[in-house]
Amino acid sequence: MRTNEVTQPFKYEKIPLDTLQDKDKKKRRKASDSWGTIKRVWGYLAKRKLLLSLVLLMVLISSGLSLLGPYLVGISIDEFIYDKRTDGIFLLLLLLGLVFLFQSLSVFLQNFWIVGIAQDTVYRLRKDLFSQFHKLPISYFDKHQHGELMSRVTNDIDNINNTLNQSVTQVFASVLTLVGTVIVMLLLSPILTLVTMLIIPLLLISMRWITKRTGPLYKIQQKNLGEVNGFVEEIVSGQHIVKTFSQENRVIDEFEEKNNKLQLANFWSLLFAGYIPKVMNMLNFLGFGMIALAGGILVINGHITVGVIVIFTEYARQFTRPLNELSNQFNILLSAIAGAERVFNVIDEIEEEADELNAKEISSTKGHFVFDNVSFSYEDSPTLQNISFEAKPGQTIAFVGHTGAGKSTMINLISRFYNYDEGTIYLDGTPLKDIKRASLRSHMGFVLQNSFLFEGTIRENIRYGRLDATDEEVIEAAKNANAHDFIMRLPNGYDTKLDESGSGISQGQKQLLTIARALLADPKILVLDEATSNIDTITELKIQDALDRLMEGRTSFVIAHRLNTIQGADQIIMLENGRIIEQGNHEELLEKRGKYFELYKGQLEEYVS
């Protein structure tokens, strides 16, 4: 048993509600209010105007028939039961049966159509949200947990889906029933109507007190749920690291803390929401009692009939039932609005900076780069300062330096994941900002340190480099990356299924597949970010000649910590604190006996020892 396990029950009453308030002040444009969010969701619903009109028609019919039924029952009491008549009662019963039949049919049709509208709405919402992910800059994903973003695609949109399926028609039906009931009640007896209305102020006061607390709590609940999902996704992905450093107890404790916050938000939101049916039942009994008392007095004095009292008791139930349904649906709507706001927050995020108006497509490139006094700051923190160098076509440029020196930032600027602040980067004499991002990246190939494979076959993962490649070209690329032999040893060869973690093959083999993918793409500009860091020495020797063939005739940018892999680079740029401190080829830098020499000597001594 863990010594730090929580053994005491959670003390809800000791934690003030103020601690649950969301104090995260958003600086970006977002859905700022509930009505604004409702209008935006309605904008999605309104695209199916014809079906919505049919749904509203069915709601109108079902609401009208629900009012007609009790009225016919009251007539049967006054005209037949009270006077003990039997002629015509069977016709009235037949009419009642038809009323209930058509009411059921109209309810079925409205539910059938609203499901289609809800699914179409959620489909477009999910599509817009997923499309927005691809319009956001890389920096957005650097700042947000992937699991938390996934929660918006799954939990929040499912929340909207459930609400649209269950609540939209219910709200319309409740409003129409409420209005229709009041009108008929006024026609039958204004006095009893006034008696019935006496519960309205009590209801409004109670609902205002409850919803004033549930609304913010639902927002906090959705936020905490997203944080729990993001944390779980992060820990599951990094389970090897957790176990390697024996951090199981720490992450369990951290999860308990986040889970307690979610539990607390759920507790208070459900607690307050649970008051609603209790309040409504109390008001129902109060209303029935007042109607029975006032109605009895009116019957004794001959102002109304017994049938009117029966009709009123049923209408009183129909009057409070829509209020009850509206109050219950209001809580569900608040929860859905909280989820919709989280979805629209992403959709409203500032997209990746658009290409310049005069930005152009490039059909080909020589791969000639020039950095002219380039500087870049990440969130007001200077990252690169006054960087200048030239990469001629076909040259290999290696970036070296300690962690945080700016190596990865150089790659991010070259690929336009970030835009430089000052100076200019030229490609074939054209400023990089004057070239469309998609066009630039179509001429680039990437082999990154953290090899990523998609769920699918090995063949499909390699073909991702060029989707129109033939099977023969896929196999040739795998052979050039020295991946063919291990692929053929797998049970299904190139048709072996992989998940995104690449389970079933080693880390080095995954890297070989990513190299094969880059070979298949046949780019003119190549980026290698520690491409051999996860490969054993023997495998590294096997693929070194493949990498040489891959870089031949291409402008290549290499990030390397193992200096033995870049000795043949045309230029080695030593970075420190965002500045170039040394520059030259391997031999030239060794002769200078500067920082590069010290780094190389240290690695050589470490290797020999």
Coordinates of C-alpha atoms in Angstrom, one line a residue:
M1 CA 0.0 0.0 0.0
R2 CA 1.2 3.5 -0.8
T3 CA 2.1 5.5 2.3
N4 CA 0.8 8.7 0.7
E5 CA -2.6 7.2 -0.2
V6 CA -5.5 9.5 0.6
T7 CA -7.4 7.7 3.3
Q8 CA -9.7 10.5 4.6
P9 CA -13.0 11.2 2.8
F10 CA -13.1 14.4 0.7
K11 CA -14.4 17.3 2.7
Y12 CA -16.6 19.3 0.3
E13 CA -17.9 21.7 2.9
K14 CA -14.5 22.9 3.8
I15 CA -13.6 24.1 0.4
P16 CA -15.3 27.4 -0.6
L17 CA -16.8 27.8 -4.0
D18 CA -14.5 30.7 -4.7
T19 CA -11.6 28.2 -5.1
L20 CA -13.4 26.7 -8.1
Q21 CA -13.6 30.0 -10.0
D22 CA -11.7 30.0 -13.3
K23 CA -9.1 32.8 -13.0
D24 CA -7.5 32.1 -16.3
K25 CA -7.8 35.5 -18.2
K26 CA -7.8 34.8 -21.9
K27 CA -6.2 37.4 -24.1
R28 CA -7.4 36.0 -27.4
R29 CA -10.7 36.6 -29.1
K30 CA -13.3 34.1 -27.9
A31 CA -17.0 33.4 -27.3
S32 CA -17.4 35.9 -24.5
D33 CA -21.0 35.2 -23.4
S34 CA -23.6 32.5 -23.3
W35 CA -26.0 34.3 -25.7
G36 CA -23.2 34.8 -28.2
T37 CA -22.4 31.1 -28.0
I38 CA -26.1 30.1 -28.4
K39 CA -26.3 32.4 -31.5
R40 CA -23.3 30.7 -33.0
V41 CA -24.7 27.2 -32.4
W42 CA -28.0 28.4 -33.9
G43 CA -26.0 29.5 -37.0
Y44 CA -25.0 25.9 -37.5
L45 CA -28.6 24.6 -36.8
A46 CA -30.1 27.2 -39.2
K47 CA -28.4 25.5 -42.2
R48 CA -31.1 22.9 -42.1
K49 CA -34.0 25.3 -42.2
L50 CA -36.5 23.0 -44.0
L51 CA -36.1 20.2 -41.5
L52 CA -36.1 22.7 -38.6
S53 CA -39.4 24.0 -39.9
L54 CA -40.9 20.5 -40.0
V55 CA -39.6 19.9 -36.5
L56 CA -41.3 23.1 -35.3
L57 CA -44.5 22.1 -37.1
M58 CA -44.5 18.7 -35.3
V59 CA -43.7 20.4 -32.0
L60 CA -46.7 22.8 -32.6
I61 CA -49.0 19.9 -33.4
S62 CA -47.9 17.8 -30.5
S63 CA -48.2 20.7 -28.1
G64 CA -51.7 21.5 -29.4
L65 CA -52.8 17.9 -29.1
S66 CA -51.4 17.7 -25.6
L67 CA -53.7 20.6 -24.7
L68 CA -56.7 19.1 -26.5
G69 CA -56.6 15.8 -24.6
P70 CA -57.3 17.1 -21.1
Y71 CA -60.0 19.5 -22.5
L72 CA -61.8 16.5 -24.0
V73 CA -61.5 14.6 -20.7
G74 CA -63.1 17.6 -18.9
I75 CA -65.9 17.7 -21.4
S76 CA -66.5 14.0 -20.9
I77 CA -66.9 14.5 -17.2
D78 CA -69.3 17.4 -17.5
E79 CA -71.4 16.1 -20.5
F80 CA -71.4 12.4 -19.9
I81 CA -70.2 11.2 -16.5
Y82 CA -71.7 13.9 -14.3
D83 CA -75.1 13.7 -16.2
K84 CA -74.8 9.9 -16.5
R85 CA -75.2 9.9 -20.3
T86 CA -73.8 7.2 -22.6
D87 CA -74.9 8.4 -26.1
G88 CA -71.9 9.9 -27.9
I89 CA -69.3 8.9 -25.3
F90 CA -67.8 6.2 -27.6
L91 CA -67.3 8.9 -30.3
L92 CA -65.6 11.1 -27.7
L93 CA -63.4 8.1 -26.6
L94 CA -62.5 7.5 -30.3
L95 CA -61.6 11.2 -30.7
L96 CA -59.4 10.9 -27.5
G97 CA -57.6 7.8 -29.0
L98 CA -56.9 9.7 -32.3
V99 CA -55.6 12.7 -30.3
F100 CA -53.1 10.5 -28.4
L101 CA -52.2 8.5 -31.5
F102 CA -51.4 11.6 -33.6
Q103 CA -49.6 13.2 -30.7
S104 CA -47.3 10.2 -30.4
L105 CA -46.7 10.2 -34.2
S106 CA -45.8 13.9 -34.2
V107 CA -43.4 13.3 -31.3
F108 CA -41.8 10.4 -33.2
L109 CA -41.3 12.5 -36.3
Q110 CA -39.9 15.5 -34.5
N111 CA -37.4 13.3 -32.6
F112 CA -36.5 11.5 -35.9
W113 CA -35.8 14.8 -37.7
I114 CA -34.0 16.5 -34.9
V115 CA -31.5 13.6 -34.6
G116 CA -30.6 14.2 -38.3
I117 CA -30.2 17.9 -37.7
A118 CA -28.1 17.4 -34.5
Q119 CA -25.8 14.9 -36.3
D120 CA -25.3 17.3 -39.2
T121 CA -24.6 20.2 -36.9
V122 CA -22.1 18.2 -34.8
Y123 CA -20.5 16.9 -38.0
R124 CA -19.8 20.4 -39.2
L125 CA -18.7 21.6 -35.8
R126 CA -16.2 18.8 -35.5
K127 CA -15.0 19.4 -39.1
D128 CA -14.5 23.1 -38.4
L129 CA -12.7 22.4 -35.2
F130 CA -10.4 19.8 -36.8
S131 CA -9.8 22.1 -39.8
Q132 CA -8.9 24.9 -37.4
F133 CA -6.2 22.7 -35.8
H134 CA -4.4 22.7 -39.2
K135 CA -4.6 26.5 -39.5
L136 CA -3.1 27.2 -36.1
P137 CA 0.6 27.9 -35.7
I138 CA 3.0 25.3 -34.3
S139 CA 3.4 27.6 -31.3
Y140 CA -0.2 27.0 -30.2
F141 CA 0.4 23.2 -29.9
D142 CA 3.6 23.9 -28.1
K143 CA 1.6 25.7 -25.4
H144 CA -1.4 23.3 -25.0
Q145 CA -1.6 19.7 -23.9
H146 CA -2.6 17.5 -26.7
G147 CA -5.0 15.5 -24.5
E148 CA -6.8 18.7 -23.5
L149 CA -7.3 19.6 -27.2
M150 CA -8.5 16.1 -27.9
S151 CA -11.1 16.6 -25.1
R152 CA -12.6 19.5 -27.1
V153 CA -13.1 17.3 -30.1
T154 CA -14.5 14.4 -28.1
N155 CA -16.1 15.3 -24.8
D156 CA -17.2 18.9 -25.5
I157 CA -18.7 18.1 -28.9
D158 CA -20.3 15.0 -27.6
N159 CA -21.8 17.2 -24.9
I160 CA -23.3 19.5 -27.6
N161 CA -24.5 16.4 -29.5
N162 CA -26.4 15.0 -26.6
T163 CA -27.9 18.4 -25.8
L164 CA -29.1 18.9 -29.4
N165 CA -30.7 15.5 -29.5
Q166 CA -32.4 15.8 -26.1
S167 CA -33.0 19.4 -25.4
V168 CA -33.8 21.5 -28.5
T169 CA -37.3 20.0 -29.2
Q170 CA -38.0 19.8 -25.5
V171 CA -37.3 23.5 -25.0
F172 CA -39.6 24.4 -28.0
A173 CA -42.3 22.0 -26.9
S174 CA -42.1 23.3 -23.3
V175 CA -42.4 26.9 -24.4
L176 CA -45.3 26.3 -26.7
T177 CA -47.1 24.1 -24.2
L178 CA -46.6 26.7 -21.5
V179 CA -48.0 29.5 -23.7
G180 CA -50.9 27.4 -24.9
T181 CA -51.8 26.2 -21.4
V182 CA -51.9 29.8 -20.1
I183 CA -54.2 30.9 -22.9
V184 CA -56.7 28.0 -22.5
M185 CA -56.6 28.4 -18.7
L186 CA -57.5 32.1 -19.0
L187 CA -60.4 31.2 -21.2
L188 CA -61.7 28.7 -18.7
S189 CA -61.2 30.5 -15.5
P190 CA -59.2 33.7 -14.9
I191 CA -59.4 33.3 -11.2
L192 CA -58.0 29.7 -11.1
T193 CA -55.4 30.9 -13.6
L194 CA -54.3 33.6 -11.2
V195 CA -54.1 31.1 -8.4
T196 CA -51.9 28.8 -10.6
M197 CA -49.7 31.7 -11.4
L198 CA -48.9 32.4 -7.8
I199 CA -46.1 29.8 -7.9
I200 CA -44.3 31.6 -10.7
P201 CA -42.4 34.2 -8.4
L202 CA -41.3 31.3 -6.1
L203 CA -40.1 29.4 -9.2
L204 CA -38.2 32.3 -10.7
I205 CA -36.5 33.1 -7.4
S206 CA -35.5 29.4 -6.9
M207 CA -34.2 29.0 -10.5
R208 CA -32.2 32.2 -10.4
W209 CA -30.5 31.1 -7.2
I210 CA -29.7 27.7 -8.6
T211 CA -28.6 28.6 -12.1
K212 CA -26.5 31.5 -10.9
R213 CA -24.3 28.7 -9.3
T214 CA -24.6 25.9 -11.8
G215 CA -23.6 28.0 -14.9
P216 CA -20.0 28.8 -13.7
L217 CA -19.7 25.3 -12.2
Y218 CA -20.4 23.7 -15.5
K219 CA -17.7 25.8 -17.2
I220 CA -15.2 24.8 -14.5
Q221 CA -16.3 21.1 -14.8
Q222 CA -15.5 21.1 -18.5
K223 CA -12.2 22.8 -18.0
N224 CA -11.2 20.3 -15.3
L225 CA -12.3 17.4 -17.4
G226 CA -10.0 18.7 -20.2
E227 CA -7.1 19.0 -17.8
V228 CA -7.6 15.4 -16.5
N229 CA -7.8 14.1 -20.1
G230 CA -4.7 16.0 -21.1
F231 CA -2.8 14.7 -18.0
V232 CA -3.8 11.1 -18.6
E233 CA -2.8 11.3 -22.3
E234 CA 0.6 12.8 -21.3
I235 CA 1.3 10.2 -18.6
V236 CA 0.2 7.2 -20.7
S237 CA 2.4 8.4 -23.6
G238 CA 5.3 8.9 -21.2
Q239 CA 4.8 5.7 -19.2
H240 CA 8.3 4.5 -19.9
I241 CA 9.8 7.6 -18.4
V242 CA 7.5 7.5 -15.4
K243 CA 8.6 3.9 -14.6
T244 CA 12.2 4.6 -15.4
F245 CA 12.5 7.3 -12.9
S246 CA 10.1 5.6 -10.4
Q247 CA 7.7 8.5 -10.4
E248 CA 4.6 6.4 -10.2
N249 CA 3.6 7.7 -6.7
R250 CA 4.2 11.3 -7.7
V251 CA 2.0 11.1 -10.9
I252 CA -0.7 9.3 -9.0
D253 CA -0.7 12.0 -6.4
E254 CA -0.8 14.7 -9.1
F255 CA -3.7 12.8 -10.8
E256 CA -5.5 12.6 -7.5
E257 CA -5.2 16.4 -7.1
K258 CA -6.6 17.0 -10.6
N259 CA -9.3 14.3 -10.1
N260 CA -10.3 15.9 -6.8
K261 CA -10.9 19.2 -8.6
L262 CA -13.0 17.5 -11.2
Q263 CA -14.8 15.6 -8.4
L264 CA -15.5 18.8 -6.5
A265 CA -16.8 20.6 -9.6
N266 CA -19.0 17.6 -10.4
F267 CA -20.3 17.4 -6.9
W268 CA -21.4 21.0 -6.6
S269 CA -22.9 21.2 -10.1
L270 CA -24.9 18.0 -9.6
L271 CA -25.8 19.1 -6.1
F272 CA -27.3 22.4 -7.2
A273 CA -28.9 20.8 -10.3
G274 CA -30.5 18.2 -8.0
Y275 CA -32.4 20.9 -6.2
I276 CA -34.4 21.6 -9.3
P277 CA -36.8 18.6 -9.4
K278 CA -37.2 18.9 -5.6
V279 CA -38.3 22.5 -5.9
M280 CA -40.5 21.7 -8.8
N281 CA -42.2 18.8 -6.9
M282 CA -42.8 21.1 -3.9
L283 CA -44.3 23.8 -6.2
N284 CA -46.5 21.1 -8.0
F285 CA -48.0 20.0 -4.7
L286 CA -48.5 23.6 -3.6
G287 CA -50.2 24.4 -6.9
F288 CA -52.5 21.4 -6.8
G289 CA -53.5 22.2 -3.3
M290 CA -54.3 25.8 -4.2
I291 CA -56.3 24.8 -7.3
A292 CA -58.3 22.2 -5.3
L293 CA -59.1 24.7 -2.6
A294 CA -60.0 27.6 -4.9
G295 CA -61.7 25.3 -7.4
G296 CA -63.9 23.7 -4.7
I297 CA -65.0 27.1 -3.5
L298 CA -65.8 28.2 -7.1
V299 CA -67.8 25.0 -7.8
I300 CA -69.8 25.4 -4.6
N301 CA -70.7 28.9 -5.7
G302 CA -71.6 27.7 -9.2
H303 CA -68.9 29.7 -11.0
I304 CA -67.3 26.6 -12.7
T305 CA -68.0 22.9 -13.1
V306 CA -66.3 19.9 -11.8
G307 CA -64.9 19.2 -15.3
V308 CA -63.2 22.5 -15.3
I309 CA -61.4 21.6 -12.0
V310 CA -60.3 18.3 -13.6
I311 CA -59.1 20.2 -16.7
F312 CA -57.3 22.8 -14.5
T313 CA -55.5 20.1 -12.4
E314 CA -54.3 18.5 -15.6
Y315 CA -53.3 21.9 -17.1
A316 CA -51.6 22.8 -13.8
R317 CA -49.5 19.7 -14.2
Q318 CA -48.9 20.6 -17.9
F319 CA -48.1 24.2 -16.7
T320 CA -45.5 23.1 -14.2
R321 CA -44.2 20.2 -16.3
P322 CA -42.8 22.5 -19.0
L323 CA -41.4 24.7 -16.3
N324 CA -39.8 21.6 -14.8
E325 CA -38.5 20.5 -18.2
L326 CA -37.2 23.9 -19.0
S327 CA -35.4 24.1 -15.7
N328 CA -33.8 20.7 -16.2
Q329 CA -33.0 21.4 -19.8
F330 CA -31.5 24.7 -18.7
N331 CA -28.9 22.9 -16.7
I332 CA -28.1 20.6 -19.6
L333 CA -27.9 23.7 -21.9
L334 CA -25.5 25.4 -19.5
S335 CA -23.3 22.4 -19.6
A336 CA -23.4 22.3 -23.5
I337 CA -22.8 26.0 -23.7
A338 CA -19.7 25.5 -21.6
G339 CA -18.5 22.9 -24.0
A340 CA -19.4 25.0 -27.0
E341 CA -17.5 27.9 -25.6
R342 CA -14.4 25.7 -25.4
V343 CA -14.9 24.6 -29.0
F344 CA -15.4 28.2 -30.2
N345 CA -12.3 29.3 -28.2
V346 CA -10.2 27.1 -30.5
I347 CA -12.1 28.1 -33.6
D348 CA -11.6 31.7 -32.7
E349 CA -7.8 31.4 -32.0
I350 CA -5.6 33.5 -34.1
E351 CA -4.6 31.4 -37.1
E352 CA -1.1 31.0 -38.5
E353 CA -0.1 34.3 -40.0
A354 CA -1.3 34.4 -43.5
D355 CA 1.1 34.4 -46.5
E356 CA 1.9 37.8 -47.8
L357 CA -0.4 39.1 -50.6
N358 CA 2.5 38.9 -53.1
A359 CA 3.7 35.5 -51.8
K360 CA 4.3 33.2 -54.7
E361 CA 4.4 29.5 -55.4
I362 CA 7.7 28.0 -56.4
S363 CA 7.7 25.0 -58.8
S364 CA 11.4 24.2 -58.1
T365 CA 14.3 25.4 -56.0
K366 CA 18.0 25.3 -56.0
G367 CA 18.1 25.2 -52.2
H368 CA 20.3 28.4 -52.0
F369 CA 19.8 29.9 -48.5
V370 CA 21.1 33.2 -47.2
F371 CA 20.6 34.4 -43.6
D372 CA 21.1 38.1 -43.5
N373 CA 21.4 39.4 -39.9
V374 CA 18.4 37.5 -38.7
S375 CA 17.0 37.9 -35.2
F376 CA 14.1 36.1 -33.5
S377 CA 12.5 36.3 -30.1
Y378 CA 10.1 33.8 -28.6
E379 CA 7.5 35.5 -26.4
D380 CA 9.8 38.5 -25.8
S381 CA 12.7 36.3 -24.9
P382 CA 15.6 36.8 -27.4
T383 CA 16.4 33.4 -29.0
L384 CA 18.5 34.2 -32.1
Q385 CA 20.5 37.4 -32.6
N386 CA 22.2 38.7 -35.7
I387 CA 22.5 35.3 -37.5
S388 CA 24.3 35.5 -40.9
F389 CA 25.5 32.7 -43.1
E390 CA 25.1 31.2 -46.6
A391 CA 24.1 27.7 -47.6
K392 CA 24.9 27.1 -51.2
P393 CA 22.9 24.6 -53.3
G394 CA 23.8 21.0 -52.3
Q395 CA 25.7 22.0 -49.2
T396 CA 25.3 20.4 -45.8
I397 CA 25.0 22.8 -42.9
A398 CA 25.3 21.4 -39.4
F399 CA 24.2 23.3 -36.3
V400 CA 25.9 22.4 -33.0
G401 CA 25.8 23.8 -29.5
H402 CA 24.5 23.1 -26.1
T403 CA 20.9 22.7 -25.3
G404 CA 19.0 26.0 -25.7
A405 CA 21.6 27.4 -28.0
G406 CA 19.0 28.0 -30.8
K407 CA 19.6 25.0 -33.1
S408 CA 15.9 23.9 -33.3
T409 CA 14.8 27.5 -33.7
M410 CA 17.0 27.8 -36.8
I411 CA 15.1 24.8 -38.3
N412 CA 11.8 26.4 -37.3
L413 CA 12.7 29.6 -39.2
I414 CA 13.9 27.7 -42.3
S415 CA 10.6 25.8 -42.5
R416 CA 8.6 28.9 -41.5
F417 CA 7.0 27.3 -38.5
Y418 CA 8.0 30.7 -37.0
N419 CA 8.6 34.0 -38.8
Y420 CA 11.8 35.8 -38.0
D421 CA 11.6 39.3 -36.4
E422 CA 14.5 41.2 -38.0
G423 CA 16.8 40.7 -40.9
T424 CA 15.9 38.5 -43.9
I425 CA 16.2 34.8 -44.9
Y426 CA 16.5 34.4 -48.7
L427 CA 15.8 31.3 -50.7
D428 CA 17.3 31.5 -54.3
G429 CA 17.3 35.3 -53.8
T430 CA 13.7 35.6 -52.7
P431 CA 12.8 36.6 -49.1
L432 CA 11.3 33.5 -47.4
K433 CA 8.3 35.6 -46.3
D434 CA 7.5 36.1 -50.0
I435 CA 7.1 32.3 -50.6
K436 CA 3.9 30.5 -49.6
R437 CA 4.5 28.2 -46.7
A438 CA 2.8 25.2 -48.4
S439 CA 4.9 25.7 -51.5
L440 CA 8.1 26.0 -49.5
R441 CA 7.4 22.9 -47.4
S442 CA 6.5 20.9 -50.5
H443 CA 10.2 21.0 -51.4
M444 CA 11.4 20.0 -47.9
G445 CA 11.9 16.7 -46.2
F446 CA 12.1 16.1 -42.5
V447 CA 13.7 13.3 -40.4
L448 CA 13.2 14.3 -36.8
Q449 CA 14.6 13.0 -33.6
N450 CA 11.2 11.8 -32.3
S451 CA 10.1 9.5 -35.1
F452 CA 6.4 9.5 -35.6
L453 CA 4.4 6.8 -37.4
F454 CA 0.7 6.9 -38.2
E455 CA -1.6 4.0 -37.6
G456 CA -1.6 1.9 -40.7
T457 CA 0.7 -0.4 -42.6
I458 CA 4.5 0.0 -43.1
R459 CA 3.8 0.6 -46.8
E460 CA 1.3 3.4 -46.0
N461 CA 3.7 5.0 -43.5
I462 CA 6.5 5.2 -46.1
R463 CA 4.2 6.3 -48.8
Y464 CA 3.2 9.3 -46.7
G465 CA 6.3 11.0 -48.1
R466 CA 4.7 10.9 -51.6
L467 CA 1.1 9.6 -51.8
D468 CA 1.3 8.8 -55.6
A469 CA 4.4 6.6 -55.2
T470 CA 4.1 3.1 -56.6
D471 CA 4.8 0.0 -54.5
E472 CA 8.1 -0.5 -56.3
E473 CA 9.2 3.1 -55.4
V474 CA 8.2 2.4 -51.8
I475 CA 10.3 -0.7 -51.7
E476 CA 13.3 1.0 -53.4
A477 CA 13.2 3.8 -50.8
A478 CA 13.1 1.2 -48.0
K479 CA 16.1 -0.5 -49.5
N480 CA 18.1 2.7 -49.8
A481 CA 17.4 3.3 -46.1
N482 CA 18.4 -0.2 -45.3
A483 CA 14.9 -0.9 -43.9
H484 CA 13.9 -3.5 -46.4
D485 CA 15.6 -6.5 -44.7
F486 CA 14.0 -6.0 -41.3
I487 CA 10.6 -5.3 -43.0
M488 CA 10.7 -8.6 -44.9
R489 CA 11.4 -10.4 -41.6
L490 CA 8.1 -9.2 -40.2
P491 CA 5.1 -11.6 -40.5
N492 CA 3.3 -9.5 -43.1
G493 CA 6.2 -7.6 -44.6
Y494 CA 5.2 -4.2 -45.9
D495 CA 1.6 -4.9 -44.9
T496 CA 2.4 -5.2 -41.2
K497 CA 0.0 -3.0 -39.3
L498 CA 1.5 -0.4 -36.9
D499 CA -0.1 2.0 -34.4
E500 CA 1.1 5.5 -33.8
S501 CA 3.6 4.3 -31.2
G502 CA 5.1 1.8 -33.7
S503 CA 4.7 -1.1 -31.3
G504 CA 6.3 -4.3 -32.5
I505 CA 9.4 -2.6 -33.9
S506 CA 12.4 -1.0 -32.3
Q507 CA 13.1 2.7 -32.0
G508 CA 15.9 2.4 -34.5
Q509 CA 13.6 0.6 -37.0
K510 CA 11.0 3.3 -36.6
Q511 CA 13.7 5.9 -37.5
L512 CA 14.7 3.8 -40.5
L513 CA 11.1 4.0 -41.7
T514 CA 11.1 7.8 -41.4
I515 CA 14.3 8.0 -43.3
A516 CA 12.7 5.8 -46.0
R517 CA 9.7 8.2 -46.0
A518 CA 12.1 11.2 -46.6
L519 CA 13.9 9.3 -49.4
L520 CA 10.6 8.7 -51.1
A521 CA 9.6 12.4 -50.9
D522 CA 12.8 13.2 -52.9
P523 CA 13.0 16.8 -51.5
K524 CA 15.5 19.5 -52.6
I525 CA 15.9 20.7 -49.0
L526 CA 16.5 18.3 -46.2
V527 CA 16.2 18.7 -42.4
L528 CA 17.8 16.1 -40.2
D529 CA 17.1 16.8 -36.5
E530 CA 19.3 14.2 -34.6
A531 CA 18.2 11.7 -37.2
T532 CA 20.5 9.0 -35.9
S533 CA 20.2 9.7 -32.1
N534 CA 17.9 6.7 -31.5
I535 CA 19.9 4.3 -33.6
D536 CA 22.5 1.9 -32.4
T537 CA 26.1 2.1 -33.6
I538 CA 25.8 -0.9 -36.0
T539 CA 22.5 0.4 -37.5
E540 CA 24.0 3.9 -37.7
L541 CA 26.9 2.6 -39.9
K542 CA 24.4 0.8 -42.2
I543 CA 22.3 3.9 -42.8
Q544 CA 25.2 6.4 -43.0
D545 CA 25.8 5.7 -46.7
A546 CA 22.0 5.9 -47.2
L547 CA 22.0 9.4 -45.6
D548 CA 24.9 10.4 -47.8
R549 CA 23.0 9.4 -50.9
L550 CA 19.9 11.2 -49.5
M551 CA 21.8 14.4 -48.9
E552 CA 23.7 14.3 -52.2
G553 CA 22.7 17.2 -54.4
R554 CA 20.4 18.6 -51.7
T555 CA 20.8 21.5 -49.4
S556 CA 20.7 19.8 -46.0
F557 CA 20.4 21.3 -42.5
V558 CA 21.5 18.9 -39.7
I559 CA 21.2 19.2 -36.0
A560 CA 23.6 17.0 -34.2
H561 CA 25.0 16.4 -30.8
R562 CA 27.2 13.5 -31.9
L563 CA 29.9 15.3 -33.8
N564 CA 31.2 12.2 -35.5
T565 CA 28.1 12.2 -37.7
I566 CA 28.8 15.7 -39.2
Q567 CA 32.5 15.6 -39.9
G568 CA 31.8 15.7 -43.6
A569 CA 29.5 18.8 -43.4
D570 CA 30.4 21.7 -45.7
Q571 CA 29.8 24.1 -42.8
I572 CA 29.5 23.6 -39.1
I573 CA 27.8 26.5 -37.2
M574 CA 28.5 26.6 -33.5
L575 CA 25.7 28.4 -31.6
E576 CA 25.8 29.7 -28.1
N577 CA 23.0 31.8 -26.5
G578 CA 21.4 32.4 -29.9
R579 CA 24.6 33.7 -31.5
I580 CA 27.1 32.2 -34.0
I581 CA 30.4 31.9 -32.1
E582 CA 32.3 29.7 -34.6
Q583 CA 31.8 28.7 -38.2
G584 CA 33.7 26.5 -40.7
N585 CA 34.2 22.9 -41.7
H586 CA 35.4 20.2 -39.3
E587 CA 39.1 20.6 -39.9
E588 CA 39.0 24.4 -39.8
L589 CA 37.2 24.4 -36.5
L590 CA 39.6 22.0 -34.9
E591 CA 42.5 24.2 -36.0
K592 CA 40.9 27.1 -34.2
R593 CA 41.0 25.1 -31.0
G594 CA 37.9 27.0 -29.7
K595 CA 34.6 25.9 -28.4
Y596 CA 34.0 23.3 -31.1
F597 CA 37.4 21.8 -30.4
E598 CA 36.6 21.5 -26.7
L599 CA 33.2 19.9 -27.4
Y600 CA 34.7 17.5 -29.9
K601 CA 37.6 16.6 -27.6
G602 CA 35.2 16.0 -24.8
Q603 CA 33.0 13.7 -26.9
L604 CA 36.1 11.8 -28.2
E605 CA 37.4 11.2 -24.7
E606 CA 34.0 10.1 -23.5
Y607 CA 33.8 7.7 -26.5
V608 CA 37.3 6.3 -25.9
S609 CA 36.6 5.8 -22.1

